[in-house]
Tab-separated table of N, CA and C in Angstrom:
chain	number	residue	atom	x	y	z
A	29	MET	N	172.051	-30.074	31.229
A	29	MET	CA	172.810	-32.022	31.222
A	29	MET	C	174.140	-31.360	30.243
A	30	GLU	N	175.002	-31.563	30.767
A	30	GLU	CA	176.625	-30.995	29.695
A	30	GLU	C	176.647	-32.477	29.032
A	31	HIS	N	176.649	-32.205	27.296
A	31	HIS	CA	176.949	-33.630	26.439
A	31	HIS	C	178.055	-34.349	26.479
A	32	ALA	N	178.712	-33.829	27.717
A	32	ALA	CA	180.492	-35.290	27.349
A	32	ALA	C	179.975	-34.990	28.656
A	33	SER	N	179.228	-35.245	30.108
A	33	SER	CA	179.086	-36.104	30.476
A	33	SER	C	177.760	-37.417	30.440
A	34	LEU	N	177.429	-36.819	29.320
A	34	LEU	CA	176.081	-37.846	29.445
A	34	LEU	C	176.658	-38.720	27.849
A	35	ARG	N	177.412	-38.024	27.621
A	35	ARG	CA	178.273	-38.692	26.262
A	35	ARG	C	179.642	-40.197	27.230
A	36	THR	N	180.095	-39.779	28.137
A	36	THR	CA	180.697	-40.026	28.985
A	36	THR	C	179.835	-41.704	29.388
A	37	GLU	N	179.075	-41.208	30.453
A	37	GLU	CA	178.150	-42.175	31.075
A	37	GLU	C	177.382	-42.870	30.158
A	38	VAL	N	176.859	-42.372	28.832
A	38	VAL	CA	176.519	-43.988	27.686
A	38	VAL	C	177.242	-44.815	27.064
A	39	GLU	N	178.558	-43.735	26.968
A	39	GLU	CA	179.690	-45.096	26.310
A	39	GLU	C	179.947	-45.563	28.145
A	40	LYS	N	180.176	-45.147	28.755
A	40	LYS	CA	180.464	-46.870	29.575
A	40	LYS	C	178.962	-47.705	30.431
A	41	ILE	N	177.286	-47.134	29.756
A	41	ILE	CA	176.949	-48.730	29.347
A	41	ILE	C	176.638	-49.252	28.609
A	42	LEU	N	177.453	-48.585	27.643
A	42	LEU	CA	177.484	-49.242	26.546
A	42	LEU	C	178.481	-50.327	26.529
A	43	GLU	N	179.381	-49.925	27.034
A	43	GLU	CA	180.897	-51.122	27.336
A	43	GLU	C	179.983	-52.009	28.274
A	44	ALA	N	179.586	-51.759	28.901
A	44	ALA	CA	179.113	-52.849	30.356
A	44	ALA	C	178.207	-54.116	29.947
A	45	HIS	N	178.103	-53.406	28.629
A	45	HIS	CA	176.516	-54.127	28.126
A	45	HIS	C	177.110	-54.905	26.863
A	46	GLU	N	178.473	-54.369	26.164
A	46	GLU	CA	179.403	-54.899	25.468
A	46	GLU	C	179.288	-54.673	24.280
A	47	TYR	N	178.425	-53.874	23.910
A	47	TYR	CA	177.931	-53.084	22.699
A	47	TYR	C	177.183	-54.298	22.035
A	48	ARG	N	176.274	-55.108	22.826
A	48	ARG	CA	175.475	-56.076	22.160
A	48	ARG	C	174.301	-55.034	21.748
A	49	ALA	N	173.754	-55.343	20.532
A	49	ALA	CA	172.210	-54.960	20.272
A	49	ALA	C	171.204	-55.567	20.810
A	50	SER	N	171.334	-56.718	21.301
A	50	SER	CA	170.571	-58.442	21.705
A	50	SER	C	170.684	-57.523	23.197
A	51	ALA	N	170.764	-56.466	23.719
A	51	ALA	CA	171.023	-54.753	25.383
A	51	ALA	C	170.026	-54.170	24.800
A	52	LEU	N	169.530	-53.670	24.166
A	52	LEU	CA	169.130	-52.677	23.866
A	52	LEU	C	168.086	-51.821	24.902
A	53	ILE	N	167.014	-52.857	25.210
A	53	ILE	CA	166.313	-52.424	25.938
A	53	ILE	C	167.621	-52.282	27.495
A	54	ALA	N	167.901	-53.650	28.437
A	54	ALA	CA	168.881	-53.575	28.913
A	54	ALA	C	169.591	-51.611	29.256
A	55	ILE	N	170.398	-51.493	28.277
A	55	ILE	CA	170.732	-50.728	28.172
A	55	ILE	C	170.082	-49.281	27.960
A	56	MET	N	169.021	-49.423	27.765
A	56	MET	CA	167.932	-47.599	27.863
A	56	MET	C	167.333	-48.296	29.555
A	57	GLN	N	167.271	-49.222	30.045
A	57	GLN	CA	167.044	-49.219	31.223
A	57	GLN	C	168.001	-48.321	32.363
A	58	ASP	N	168.962	-48.874	31.559
A	58	ASP	CA	170.298	-48.129	32.767
A	58	ASP	C	170.684	-46.927	32.221
A	59	VAL	N	170.365	-46.893	30.653
A	59	VAL	CA	170.553	-45.079	30.948
A	59	VAL	C	169.089	-44.258	31.445
A	60	GLN	N	168.401	-44.654	31.603
A	60	GLN	CA	166.406	-44.354	32.265
A	60	GLN	C	167.100	-44.388	33.744
A	61	ALA	N	167.982	-45.555	34.206
A	61	ALA	CA	168.080	-45.344	35.729
A	61	ALA	C	169.361	-44.206	36.187
A	62	LEU	N	170.008	-43.759	35.318
A	62	LEU	CA	170.767	-42.739	35.890
A	62	LEU	C	170.075	-41.225	35.196
A	63	TYR	N	169.660	-41.399	34.354
A	63	TYR	CA	168.713	-40.059	34.252
A	63	TYR	C	167.139	-39.480	34.722
A	64	ASN	N	166.270	-40.751	34.324
A	64	ASN	CA	165.331	-40.719	34.953
A	64	ASN	C	164.508	-40.255	33.897
A	65	TYR	N	165.250	-40.527	32.151
A	65	TYR	CA	164.328	-40.324	31.304
A	65	TYR	C	165.577	-40.698	30.637
A	66	LEU	N	164.679	-40.601	28.529
A	66	LEU	CA	165.790	-41.418	27.733
A	66	LEU	C	166.323	-39.667	27.580
A	67	PRO	N	167.479	-39.059	27.759
A	67	PRO	CA	168.010	-38.112	26.672
A	67	PRO	C	167.988	-38.628	25.043
A	68	ALA	N	167.323	-37.275	24.401
A	68	ALA	CA	167.540	-37.225	23.226
A	68	ALA	C	168.927	-37.866	22.444
A	69	LYS	N	169.733	-37.061	23.402
A	69	LYS	CA	171.899	-37.565	22.858
A	69	LYS	C	171.601	-39.318	23.012
A	70	ALA	N	171.560	-38.766	23.744
A	70	ALA	CA	171.631	-40.470	24.971
A	70	ALA	C	171.517	-41.300	23.556
A	71	LEU	N	170.132	-41.262	23.148
A	71	LEU	CA	169.334	-42.347	21.610
A	71	LEU	C	169.757	-42.567	20.899
A	72	GLU	N	170.800	-40.763	20.719
A	72	GLU	CA	171.228	-41.432	19.470
A	72	GLU	C	173.320	-41.400	19.298
A	73	GLN	N	173.427	-42.049	20.211
A	73	GLN	CA	174.275	-42.367	20.727
A	73	GLN	C	173.961	-44.251	20.817
A	74	ILE	N	173.219	-44.486	21.906
A	74	ILE	CA	173.230	-46.069	21.837
A	74	ILE	C	172.917	-46.485	20.457
A	75	ALA	N	171.843	-45.811	19.402
A	75	ALA	CA	172.373	-45.972	18.363
A	75	ALA	C	173.452	-46.902	17.461
A	76	LYS	N	173.641	-45.357	17.172
A	76	LYS	CA	175.269	-45.950	16.602
A	76	LYS	C	176.186	-46.641	17.690
A	77	GLY	N	176.388	-46.489	19.031
A	77	GLY	CA	177.163	-47.708	19.389
A	77	GLY	C	176.921	-49.098	19.471
A	78	LEU	N	174.886	-49.556	18.677
A	78	LEU	CA	174.896	-51.103	19.268
A	78	LEU	C	174.475	-50.968	17.100
A	79	LYS	N	175.236	-49.715	16.254
A	79	LYS	CA	174.898	-49.990	14.721
A	79	LYS	C	173.483	-50.701	14.386
A	80	ILE	N	172.740	-49.865	15.223
A	80	ILE	CA	171.047	-49.543	14.865
A	80	ILE	C	171.066	-48.757	14.280
A	81	SER	N	169.538	-48.762	13.556
A	81	SER	CA	168.798	-47.128	13.242
A	81	SER	C	168.022	-46.135	14.703
A	82	ILE	N	168.808	-44.572	14.457
A	82	ILE	CA	167.421	-44.232	15.056
A	82	ILE	C	166.982	-44.484	15.076
A	83	ALA	N	165.948	-44.869	14.246
A	83	ALA	CA	164.522	-45.105	14.613
A	83	ALA	C	163.984	-46.214	14.230
A	84	LYS	N	165.419	-47.142	15.039
A	84	LYS	CA	164.740	-48.036	15.730
A	84	LYS	C	165.181	-48.334	17.058
A	85	ALA	N	165.700	-47.791	17.476
A	85	ALA	CA	166.061	-46.734	18.648
A	85	ALA	C	164.863	-45.777	19.602
A	86	TYR	N	164.756	-44.827	18.429
A	86	TYR	CA	162.889	-44.634	19.008
A	86	TYR	C	161.584	-45.342	19.835
A	87	SER	N	161.844	-46.399	18.119
A	87	SER	CA	160.168	-47.813	17.623
A	87	SER	C	160.795	-48.585	19.377
A	88	VAL	N	161.131	-48.709	20.067
A	88	VAL	CA	161.820	-49.761	21.061
A	88	VAL	C	160.773	-48.401	22.620
A	89	ALA	N	162.266	-47.577	22.730
A	89	ALA	CA	162.336	-46.483	23.105
A	89	ALA	C	160.463	-45.912	24.189
A	90	THR	N	159.729	-45.909	22.333
A	90	THR	CA	158.122	-45.506	22.536
A	90	THR	C	157.547	-46.395	22.657
A	91	PHE	N	157.822	-47.802	22.647
A	91	PHE	CA	156.895	-48.782	21.965
A	91	PHE	C	156.431	-48.540	23.908
A	92	TYR	N	157.894	-49.500	24.571
A	92	TYR	CA	157.069	-49.606	26.046
A	92	TYR	C	157.161	-48.591	26.517
A	93	GLU	N	156.179	-48.746	27.853
A	93	GLU	CA	154.901	-47.968	28.510
A	93	GLU	C	156.377	-47.034	29.607
A	94	ASN	N	157.220	-48.077	30.098
A	94	ASN	CA	158.303	-47.193	30.799
A	94	ASN	C	159.054	-46.668	30.539
A	95	PHE	N	159.602	-45.933	29.742
A	95	PHE	CA	160.108	-45.754	29.372
A	95	PHE	C	160.291	-43.867	28.451
A	96	SER	N	160.635	-42.960	29.130
A	96	SER	CA	159.962	-41.931	29.195
A	96	SER	C	161.438	-41.039	28.270
A	97	LEU	N	160.992	-40.001	27.463
A	97	LEU	CA	161.259	-39.232	26.474
A	97	LEU	C	161.504	-37.672	27.412
A	98	LEU	N	160.831	-38.126	27.915
A	98	LEU	CA	160.698	-36.760	29.120
A	98	LEU	C	161.842	-36.775	30.126
A	99	PRO	N	161.598	-35.785	30.617
A	99	PRO	CA	162.260	-35.432	31.850
A	99	PRO	C	161.693	-35.350	32.854
A	100	LYS	N	162.141	-36.845	34.010
A	100	LYS	CA	160.818	-36.640	34.962
A	100	LYS	C	160.956	-36.700	36.579
A	101	GLY	N	160.412	-36.021	37.155
A	101	GLY	CA	161.109	-35.169	38.439
A	101	GLY	C	161.642	-36.271	39.131
A	102	LYS	N	162.280	-36.143	40.233
A	102	LYS	CA	162.929	-37.340	42.164
A	102	LYS	C	162.519	-38.058	42.450
A	103	ASN	N	160.900	-37.923	42.442
A	103	ASN	CA	159.584	-37.962	42.824
A	103	ASN	C	158.640	-38.513	41.697
A	104	ILE	N	158.781	-39.676	41.588
A	104	ILE	CA	157.578	-40.324	40.135
A	104	ILE	C	156.306	-40.840	41.204
A	105	ILE	N	155.364	-39.838	41.006
A	105	ILE	CA	153.703	-40.127	41.726
A	105	ILE	C	152.773	-41.394	40.240
A	106	ARG	N	152.697	-42.638	40.734
A	106	ARG	CA	151.050	-43.164	39.493
A	106	ARG	C	150.268	-42.880	40.432
A	107	ILE	N	148.951	-42.790	39.691
A	107	ILE	CA	147.351	-43.042	40.858
A	107	ILE	C	146.685	-43.664	39.386
A	108	CYS	N	146.173	-44.968	40.663
A	108	CYS	CA	146.130	-46.137	39.536
A	108	CYS	C	144.885	-45.487	39.176
A	109	ASP	N	144.409	-46.369	37.504
A	109	ASP	CA	142.652	-45.139	37.646
A	109	ASP	C	142.096	-46.744	36.370
A	110	GLY	N	142.847	-48.333	37.820
A	110	GLY	CA	142.143	-49.284	36.840
A	110	GLY	C	140.821	-48.970	37.431
A	111	THR	N	139.884	-50.371	37.119
A	111	THR	CA	138.900	-50.045	37.095
A	111	THR	C	137.910	-50.211	38.364
A	112	ALA	N	138.589	-50.748	39.846
A	112	ALA	CA	138.664	-50.866	41.035
A	112	ALA	C	139.026	-49.676	41.818
A	113	CYS	N	140.266	-49.802	41.182
A	113	CYS	CA	141.118	-47.215	42.005
A	113	CYS	C	139.769	-46.793	41.674
A	114	HIS	N	139.210	-46.213	40.177
A	114	HIS	CA	138.354	-45.345	39.086
A	114	HIS	C	137.155	-45.604	40.685
A	115	VAL	N	136.458	-46.577	40.756
A	115	VAL	CA	135.523	-46.865	41.426
A	115	VAL	C	135.360	-46.386	42.686
A	116	ARG	N	136.361	-46.367	43.687
A	116	ARG	CA	136.866	-45.968	44.715
A	116	ARG	C	137.282	-45.213	44.883
A	117	LYS	N	136.949	-44.090	43.207
A	117	LYS	CA	137.858	-42.825	43.970
A	117	LYS	C	138.972	-42.972	43.972
A	118	SER	N	139.513	-42.407	42.661
A	118	SER	CA	140.811	-42.215	42.678
A	118	SER	C	141.279	-41.185	41.524
A	119	ILE	N	139.819	-40.541	41.090
A	119	ILE	CA	139.771	-38.964	40.014
A	119	ILE	C	140.195	-37.804	41.118
A	120	PRO	N	139.748	-37.809	42.383
A	120	PRO	CA	139.950	-36.946	43.858
A	120	PRO	C	141.107	-37.002	44.242
A	121	ILE	N	141.502	-38.006	44.277
A	121	ILE	CA	143.659	-38.461	44.484
A	121	ILE	C	143.539	-37.811	43.672
A	122	LEU	N	143.587	-38.010	42.539
A	122	LEU	CA	144.853	-37.048	41.419
A	122	LEU	C	144.641	-35.845	41.368
A	123	GLU	N	143.138	-35.578	41.756
A	123	GLU	CA	143.453	-33.868	41.129
A	123	GLU	C	143.656	-33.137	42.457
A	124	ALA	N	143.396	-33.519	43.197
A	124	ALA	CA	144.143	-32.865	44.523
A	124	ALA	C	145.716	-32.916	44.690
A	125	ILE	N	146.110	-34.218	43.887
A	125	ILE	CA	147.933	-34.330	44.006
A	125	ILE	C	148.384	-33.397	42.941
A	126	ARG	N	147.794	-32.797	42.208
A	126	ARG	CA	148.253	-31.894	40.658
A	126	ARG	C	147.347	-30.824	41.006
A	127	GLY	N	146.016	-30.847	41.891
A	127	GLY	CA	146.065	-28.890	42.182
A	127	GLY	C	146.813	-28.509	42.558
A	128	ASP	N	148.285	-29.109	43.609
A	128	ASP	CA	149.044	-29.150	45.233
A	128	ASP	C	150.544	-28.679	44.551
A	129	LEU	N	150.168	-29.437	43.799
A	129	LEU	CA	151.743	-29.773	42.780
A	129	LEU	C	152.071	-28.914	41.348
A	130	GLY	N	150.315	-27.750	41.200
A	130	GLY	CA	150.185	-27.312	40.003
A	130	GLY	C	149.996	-27.934	38.584
A	131	LEU	N	150.233	-29.229	38.742
A	131	LEU	CA	150.183	-29.808	36.999
A	131	LEU	C	148.560	-30.219	36.527
A	132	SER	N	148.895	-30.744	35.349
A	132	SER	CA	147.436	-31.149	34.813
A	132	SER	C	147.903	-32.058	34.161
A	133	GLY	N	146.618	-32.726	33.281
A	133	GLY	CA	147.379	-33.345	32.188
A	133	GLY	C	148.425	-33.601	31.258
A	134	LYS	N	148.356	-32.521	30.915
A	134	LYS	CA	149.293	-32.241	29.317
A	134	LYS	C	150.897	-31.856	30.308
A	135	LYS	N	150.743	-31.326	31.355
A	135	LYS	CA	151.763	-30.573	32.349
A	135	LYS	C	152.242	-31.773	33.773
A	136	GLN	N	152.922	-32.752	33.420
A	136	GLN	CA	152.641	-33.899	33.939
A	136	GLN	C	154.159	-33.821	35.764
A	137	THR	N	155.269	-32.496	35.227
A	137	THR	CA	156.408	-32.477	35.810
A	137	THR	C	156.649	-31.126	36.607
A	138	THR	N	157.111	-30.880	38.082
A	138	THR	CA	157.004	-29.764	38.091
A	138	THR	C	158.309	-29.193	37.458
A	139	ASP	N	158.512	-27.965	37.606
A	139	ASP	CA	159.331	-26.571	36.354
A	139	ASP	C	160.745	-27.420	37.575
A	140	ASP	N	160.618	-27.756	38.755
A	140	ASP	CA	162.238	-27.966	39.850
A	140	ASP	C	162.495	-29.198	39.701
A	141	LEU	N	162.156	-29.941	38.762
A	141	LEU	CA	161.994	-31.942	38.484
A	141	LEU	C	161.851	-32.711	39.626
A	142	MET	N	160.565	-32.152	41.070
A	142	MET	CA	161.267	-32.827	42.098
A	142	MET	C	159.520	-33.732	42.294
A	143	PHE	N	158.629	-33.535	41.214
A	143	PHE	CA	158.009	-34.292	41.259
A	143	PHE	C	156.976	-34.954	39.911
A	144	THR	N	156.505	-36.210	39.242
A	144	THR	CA	155.898	-36.281	38.271
A	144	THR	C	154.160	-36.973	38.741
A	145	VAL	N	153.422	-36.503	38.225
A	145	VAL	CA	152.380	-37.500	38.651
A	145	VAL	C	152.056	-38.389	37.156
A	146	GLU	N	151.496	-38.953	37.245
A	146	GLU	CA	151.308	-40.053	35.873
A	146	GLU	C	150.117	-41.047	36.393
A	147	THR	N	149.117	-41.327	35.217
A	147	THR	CA	148.186	-42.389	36.076
A	147	THR	C	148.905	-43.619	35.444
A	148	VAL	N	148.144	-44.921	35.825
A	148	VAL	CA	148.149	-45.955	35.242
A	148	VAL	C	146.668	-46.401	34.827
A	149	SER	N	146.814	-48.098	34.206
A	149	SER	CA	145.718	-48.507	33.842
A	149	SER	C	145.826	-49.562	35.146
A	150	CYS	N	146.191	-50.128	35.439
A	150	CYS	CA	146.065	-50.656	36.658
A	150	CYS	C	147.517	-51.076	37.642
A	151	LEU	N	147.425	-51.134	38.737
A	151	LEU	CA	148.876	-51.593	39.698
A	151	LEU	C	149.122	-52.111	40.209
A	152	GLY	N	147.903	-53.699	39.815
A	152	GLY	CA	147.778	-54.633	40.244
A	152	GLY	C	147.653	-54.671	41.634
A	153	ALA	N	147.103	-54.498	42.211
A	153	ALA	CA	146.409	-54.346	44.020
A	153	ALA	C	145.264	-53.783	44.128
A	154	CYS	N	144.661	-54.212	43.350
A	154	CYS	CA	143.081	-54.052	43.471
A	154	CYS	C	142.148	-54.238	44.934
A	155	GLY	N	142.316	-55.336	45.359
A	155	GLY	CA	142.614	-55.565	46.811
A	155	GLY	C	142.558	-54.096	47.621
A	156	LEU	N	143.955	-53.439	47.484
A	156	LEU	CA	143.636	-52.406	48.750
A	156	LEU	C	143.993	-50.782	47.692
A	157	SER	N	143.114	-50.443	46.922
A	157	SER	CA	142.439	-49.555	46.092
A	157	SER	C	141.641	-48.870	47.386
A	158	PRO	N	141.699	-47.764	46.796
A	158	PRO	CA	142.569	-46.656	45.790
A	158	PRO	C	143.763	-46.944	46.132
A	159	VAL	N	144.845	-46.733	44.942
A	159	VAL	CA	146.198	-46.947	45.494
A	159	VAL	C	147.109	-46.342	44.253
A	160	ILE	N	148.351	-45.345	45.318
A	160	ILE	CA	148.871	-44.333	44.681
A	160	ILE	C	150.573	-45.336	44.485
A	161	THR	N	151.771	-44.736	43.801
A	161	THR	CA	152.732	-45.548	44.835
A	161	THR	C	153.738	-43.693	44.037
A	162	ILE	N	154.267	-44.730	45.284
A	162	ILE	CA	155.797	-43.410	44.781
A	162	ILE	C	157.175	-43.863	44.651
A	163	ASN	N	157.858	-43.666	44.456
A	163	ASN	CA	159.367	-44.211	43.569
A	163	ASN	C	159.022	-45.920	43.733
A	164	ASP	N	157.454	-46.115	43.294
A	164	ASP	CA	157.774	-47.170	43.259
A	164	ASP	C	157.356	-48.484	45.180
A	165	VAL	N	156.941	-47.544	46.038
A	165	VAL	CA	156.240	-47.579	46.611
A	165	VAL	C	154.950	-47.799	46.630
A	166	VAL	N	154.040	-48.965	47.249
A	166	VAL	CA	152.888	-48.902	47.403
A	166	VAL	C	152.040	-48.116	48.421
A	167	TYR	N	150.892	-46.928	48.847
A	167	TYR	CA	150.382	-46.833	49.546
A	167	TYR	C	148.261	-47.114	49.136
A	168	PRO	N	148.205	-48.153	50.165
A	168	PRO	CA	146.897	-48.025	50.050
A	168	PRO	C	145.431	-47.592	50.598
A	169	SER	N	144.782	-47.454	50.042
A	169	SER	CA	143.579	-46.934	50.899
A	169	SER	C	143.614	-46.276	50.803
A	170	MET	N	144.123	-44.955	49.853
A	170	MET	CA	144.418	-43.521	49.546
A	170	MET	C	142.851	-42.855	50.034
A	171	THR	N	142.932	-41.745	50.160
A	171	THR	CA	142.145	-40.220	50.240
A	171	THR	C	143.335	-38.877	49.691
A	172	PRO	N	142.317	-38.233	49.550
A	172	PRO	CA	142.787	-36.785	48.553
A	172	PRO	C	143.921	-36.415	49.830
A	173	GLU	N	143.674	-36.489	51.319
A	173	GLU	CA	144.014	-36.284	52.406
A	173	GLU	C	145.403	-36.712	52.548
A	174	LYS	N	144.829	-38.182	52.550
A	174	LYS	CA	146.480	-38.736	52.979
A	174	LYS	C	147.612	-38.507	51.799
A	175	ALA	N	147.201	-38.452	50.755
A	175	ALA	CA	147.845	-37.990	49.019
A	175	ALA	C	148.965	-37.064	49.662
A	176	LEU	N	147.986	-35.843	50.381
A	176	LEU	CA	148.519	-34.460	50.002
A	176	LEU	C	149.343	-34.558	51.560
A	177	ALA	N	149.367	-35.173	52.549
A	177	ALA	CA	149.844	-35.269	53.222
A	177	ALA	C	150.890	-35.995	53.349
A	178	LEU	N	151.484	-37.198	52.665
A	178	LEU	CA	152.358	-37.870	52.122
A	178	LEU	C	153.166	-36.845	50.970
A	179	LEU	N	152.390	-36.065	50.450
A	179	LEU	CA	153.322	-34.909	49.312
A	179	LEU	C	154.011	-34.489	50.226
A	180	ALA	N	153.656	-33.411	51.630
A	180	ALA	CA	153.873	-32.481	52.131
A	180	ALA	C	155.213	-33.300	52.988
A	181	GLU	N	154.733	-34.275	53.523
A	181	GLU	CA	156.111	-35.249	53.446
A	181	GLU	C	157.106	-34.735	53.199
A	182	LEU	N	157.566	-35.471	51.205
A	182	LEU	CA	158.117	-35.264	50.283
A	182	LEU	C	158.254	-33.977	50.366
A	183	LYS	N	158.103	-33.176	50.261
A	183	LYS	CA	158.231	-31.487	50.010
A	183	LYS	C	159.037	-31.215	51.116
A	184	LYS	N	158.350	-31.442	52.475
A	184	LYS	CA	159.744	-31.160	53.288
A	184	LYS	C	161.210	-32.277	53.370
A	185	GLU	N	161.589	-33.469	52.730
A	185	GLU	CA	162.344	-34.248	53.572
A	185	GLU	C	163.054	-33.557	51.773
A	186	GLY	N	162.261	-33.475	50.787
A	186	GLY	CA	163.585	-32.107	49.865
A	186	GLY	C	164.130	-30.780	49.977
A	187	VAL	N	163.328	-30.413	50.705
A	187	VAL	CA	163.705	-29.094	51.394
A	187	VAL	C	165.374	-29.762	52.149
A	188	THR	N	165.056	-30.462	52.679
A	188	THR	CA	166.026	-30.917	54.444
A	188	THR	C	167.449	-31.355	53.051
A	189	ASN	N	167.261	-32.491	52.188
A	189	ASN	CA	167.621	-32.863	51.150
A	189	ASN	C	168.505	-32.414	50.251
A	190	ALA	N	168.159	-31.001	49.826
A	190	ALA	CA	168.467	-29.994	48.717
A	190	ALA	C	170.150	-29.359	49.273
């Protein structure tokens, strides 16, 4: 990522929010929407632009689970591991997806930045468990086989869209 481009894009976002420190979260959401994570250089620029400390910017970025300081994939897969999903075997789904993508608990994003796999405590769809989301679309009553079929479709789309 070129720093000049990042600097320009973050500046546009800061201007759109009129450099209001009260808009810190909204600014971070806009930056993350653009880059799929919060680059360190962007956080530095946000802090400087809002005249807040870099520590405050990082404290907000690390407090909220939806902000990420690490690059994420084009496709974000979230596997619910709440009680209902866990009891209905969400872990085999997680293991199948991670196995197919060569990921682990420590390595959550593929090297080509096509996929990020995360677990979440609850997606709020317990009646549909086990549930996963792919790019915020809910897929109910999942099995490892259904999850791998979805992955195959995404991989095919990724190749055709490349």
